Amino acid sequence: GEAMLGMNRLASKLTLTTPLCTAFHWMAYFSWIGAARDEARQMHRSQPFDAAVHAAFGAYWVPSPAVDIGAPSVWGPVGGATMTPTAFWGYLGWKGICGEIWKRLAVRGIALLPPTRRTWHRATIRIAETEATRNALPKHLRKDTRVLNRSILQGVPEVPRPAKRESYLLFPSRLQPRK
């Protein structure tokens, strides 16, 4: 609602690496999760789904509303277990190091939340992007968690080559020090 819009406006004015921005972002996201769950439950009651797939924010430590609507659920592919190796921290500068510490604390904290753990246990099918992500899950869930990198699910359309073009590099992600 209106509070969520306000949080998003404030977060957009802050840089993406500040803890305050991150906190506002996650507050807005968790608010969205609740609204999405309620809407999906209502839709499932009126016309039952064959399955529910959560296709946003693919991180293992983030809860999914798909597991709470009463239909079989597919959770993933999810990532989020890969961290910047501490051997590289010297290249990040003090702001980057603070960001990495903040991220590690946030990931551990959010992974401990009951909705996150409920997602892990209730998902009918769990798909991790990497072995590192599967290994971040509780040991008893790893055996039934499949590993499938989502990049193989995306086709690359063939684009006609221009007559002459300069070299360029494209980063299809948020501009974060760790990427």
Short mmCIF file of C-alpha atoms in Angstrom, two decimals:
data_model
loop_
_atom_site.label_atom_id
_atom_site.label_comp_id
_atom_site.label_asym_id
_atom_site.label_seq_id
_atom_site.Cartn_x
_atom_site.Cartn_y
_atom_site.Cartn_z
CA GLY A 1 0.00 0.00 0.00
CA GLU A 2 0.93 3.60 0.60
CA ALA A 3 3.54 2.76 3.25
CA MET A 4 5.26 0.38 0.83
CA LEU A 5 5.40 3.11 -1.85
CA GLY A 6 6.90 5.51 0.67
CA MET A 7 9.58 3.00 1.67
CA ASN A 8 10.43 2.38 -2.00
CA ARG A 9 10.71 6.12 -2.69
CA LEU A 10 13.03 6.61 0.26
CA ALA A 11 15.11 3.55 -0.63
CA SER A 12 15.51 4.81 -4.22
CA LYS A 13 17.17 7.98 -2.86
CA LEU A 14 19.78 5.98 -0.94
CA THR A 15 22.62 4.03 -2.49
CA LEU A 16 22.02 0.30 -2.84
CA THR A 17 24.90 -0.63 -0.57
CA THR A 18 23.83 1.26 2.55
CA PRO A 19 22.32 -0.79 5.37
CA LEU A 20 19.42 1.70 5.62
CA CYS A 21 18.56 1.25 1.94
CA THR A 22 18.83 -2.52 2.30
CA ALA A 23 16.54 -2.47 5.35
CA PHE A 24 13.88 -0.42 3.52
CA HIS A 25 14.15 -2.67 0.49
CA TRP A 26 13.56 -5.82 2.55
CA MET A 27 10.73 -4.25 4.54
CA ALA A 28 8.98 -3.46 1.25
CA TYR A 29 9.73 -6.93 -0.11
CA PHE A 30 8.39 -8.74 2.95
CA SER A 31 5.27 -6.59 2.77
CA TRP A 32 4.87 -7.65 -0.86
CA ILE A 33 5.31 -11.33 0.09
CA GLY A 34 2.35 -11.11 2.46
CA ALA A 35 0.18 -9.35 -0.13
CA ALA A 36 1.19 -11.85 -2.83
CA ARG A 37 0.42 -14.80 -0.54
CA ASP A 38 -3.04 -13.43 0.32
CA GLU A 39 -3.88 -12.74 -3.33
CA ALA A 40 -2.62 -16.16 -4.45
CA ARG A 41 -4.65 -17.93 -1.76
CA GLN A 42 -7.79 -16.14 -2.90
CA MET A 43 -7.11 -16.98 -6.55
CA HIS A 44 -6.38 -20.62 -5.66
CA ARG A 45 -9.69 -20.88 -3.77
CA SER A 46 -11.68 -19.54 -6.73
CA GLN A 47 -9.83 -21.55 -9.39
CA PRO A 48 -7.35 -24.14 -8.00
CA PHE A 49 -3.81 -24.06 -9.39
CA ASP A 50 -2.01 -27.16 -10.58
CA ALA A 51 1.18 -25.74 -9.08
CA ALA A 52 2.63 -22.51 -7.76
CA VAL A 53 6.04 -21.23 -8.84
CA HIS A 54 7.80 -18.35 -7.14
CA ALA A 55 9.80 -16.63 -9.85
CA ALA A 56 11.02 -13.47 -8.08
CA PHE A 57 14.11 -12.82 -5.97
CA GLY A 58 15.85 -16.14 -6.37
CA ALA A 59 17.76 -16.33 -3.09
CA TYR A 60 17.67 -19.35 -0.80
CA TRP A 61 17.42 -17.17 2.29
CA VAL A 62 14.26 -15.33 1.15
CA PRO A 63 10.82 -16.78 1.95
CA SER A 64 8.34 -17.53 -0.82
CA PRO A 65 4.56 -17.09 -0.73
CA ALA A 66 4.19 -19.97 -3.23
CA VAL A 67 4.51 -22.57 -0.46
CA ASP A 68 1.63 -21.13 1.59
CA ILE A 69 -1.29 -21.26 -0.84
CA GLY A 70 -2.19 -24.94 -0.71
CA ALA A 71 -0.99 -26.05 -4.16
CA PRO A 72 2.14 -28.06 -4.99
CA SER A 73 5.01 -25.58 -5.22
CA VAL A 74 8.24 -25.16 -7.15
CA TRP A 75 10.83 -23.08 -5.35
CA GLY A 76 13.71 -22.05 -7.56
CA PRO A 77 16.06 -22.01 -9.14
CA VAL A 78 17.44 -20.08 -6.18
CA GLY A 79 20.97 -18.88 -5.54
CA GLY A 80 22.39 -16.56 -2.95
CA ALA A 81 24.98 -18.73 -1.22
CA THR A 82 27.94 -17.46 -3.19
CA MET A 83 29.85 -14.84 -1.25
CA THR A 84 32.85 -12.75 -2.21
CA PRO A 85 35.89 -14.70 -0.99
CA THR A 86 37.63 -12.92 1.87
CA ALA A 87 40.88 -13.09 -0.12
CA PHE A 88 39.33 -10.54 -2.53
CA TRP A 89 38.15 -8.15 0.19
CA GLY A 90 41.29 -6.05 -0.17
CA TYR A 91 40.07 -4.99 -3.62
CA LEU A 92 36.69 -3.81 -2.33
CA GLY A 93 37.82 -0.91 -0.17
CA TRP A 94 36.36 -0.20 3.24
CA LYS A 95 32.86 0.49 1.91
CA GLY A 96 32.85 -2.78 0.00
CA ILE A 97 34.08 -4.71 3.02
CA CYS A 98 31.38 -3.12 5.20
CA GLY A 99 28.85 -4.07 2.53
CA GLU A 100 30.05 -7.67 2.52
CA ILE A 101 29.86 -7.91 6.30
CA TRP A 102 26.37 -6.38 6.24
CA LYS A 103 25.27 -8.82 3.52
CA ARG A 104 26.57 -11.85 5.42
CA LEU A 105 24.79 -10.76 8.59
CA ALA A 106 21.56 -10.01 6.71
CA VAL A 107 21.63 -13.37 4.89
CA ARG A 108 22.17 -15.27 8.12
CA GLY A 109 19.45 -13.31 9.90
CA ILE A 110 16.83 -13.66 7.16
CA ALA A 111 17.65 -17.36 6.76
CA LEU A 112 16.73 -17.85 10.43
CA LEU A 113 13.24 -16.37 10.01
CA PRO A 114 10.35 -18.85 10.34
CA PRO A 115 8.88 -17.92 6.90
CA THR A 116 12.20 -18.74 5.24
CA ARG A 117 12.51 -22.09 7.00
CA ARG A 118 8.86 -22.82 6.20
CA THR A 119 9.65 -22.20 2.52
CA TRP A 120 12.51 -24.70 2.62
CA HIS A 121 10.37 -27.41 4.20
CA ARG A 122 7.05 -26.88 2.40
CA ALA A 123 8.32 -26.57 -1.17
CA THR A 124 7.24 -29.60 -3.18
CA ILE A 125 10.22 -29.19 -5.50
CA ARG A 126 13.39 -27.34 -4.48
CA ILE A 127 15.84 -26.21 -7.17
CA ALA A 128 19.21 -24.63 -6.31
CA GLU A 129 21.39 -22.85 -8.86
CA THR A 130 24.64 -24.16 -7.44
CA GLU A 131 26.04 -26.80 -5.14
CA ALA A 132 26.97 -23.97 -2.74
CA THR A 133 23.29 -22.99 -2.50
CA ARG A 134 22.15 -26.57 -2.00
CA ASN A 135 24.78 -26.95 0.73
CA ALA A 136 23.48 -23.83 2.49
CA LEU A 137 20.16 -25.61 3.10
CA PRO A 138 19.63 -27.86 6.12
CA LYS A 139 21.36 -31.21 5.62
CA HIS A 140 18.13 -33.26 5.55
CA LEU A 141 16.79 -31.20 2.59
CA ARG A 142 19.88 -31.37 0.38
CA LYS A 143 19.27 -34.89 -0.94
CA ASP A 144 15.94 -33.92 -2.54
CA THR A 145 17.09 -30.51 -3.79
CA ARG A 146 17.97 -30.46 -7.47
CA VAL A 147 20.79 -28.28 -8.88
CA LEU A 148 19.98 -26.42 -12.08
CA ASN A 149 21.53 -23.13 -13.10
CA ARG A 150 18.80 -20.82 -14.36
CA SER A 151 21.02 -19.39 -17.09
CA ILE A 152 20.49 -22.54 -19.15
CA LEU A 153 16.75 -21.83 -19.11
CA GLN A 154 17.16 -18.53 -20.94
CA GLY A 155 17.51 -18.56 -24.70
CA VAL A 156 19.66 -16.00 -26.42
CA PRO A 157 17.91 -14.64 -29.51
CA GLU A 158 20.00 -14.25 -32.62
CA VAL A 159 20.48 -10.58 -33.37
CA PRO A 160 21.63 -9.34 -36.79
CA ARG A 161 25.13 -7.89 -36.52
CA PRO A 162 25.47 -4.20 -37.33
CA ALA A 163 27.86 -3.26 -40.11
CA LYS A 164 30.41 -1.81 -37.69
CA ARG A 165 30.31 -1.62 -33.93
CA GLU A 166 32.71 -0.68 -31.20
CA SER A 167 33.50 -3.22 -28.50
CA TYR A 168 31.38 -2.97 -25.37
CA LEU A 169 30.72 -4.83 -22.17
CA LEU A 170 27.21 -5.36 -20.80
CA PHE A 171 26.50 -5.97 -17.08
CA PRO A 172 22.93 -7.32 -16.77
CA SER A 173 22.74 -6.90 -12.99
CA ARG A 174 22.44 -4.28 -10.29
CA LEU A 175 25.65 -2.32 -9.86
CA GLN A 176 26.99 -3.80 -6.65
CA PRO A 177 30.64 -3.99 -5.61
CA ARG A 178 30.53 -7.78 -5.37
CA LYS A 179 29.32 -8.24 -8.97
#
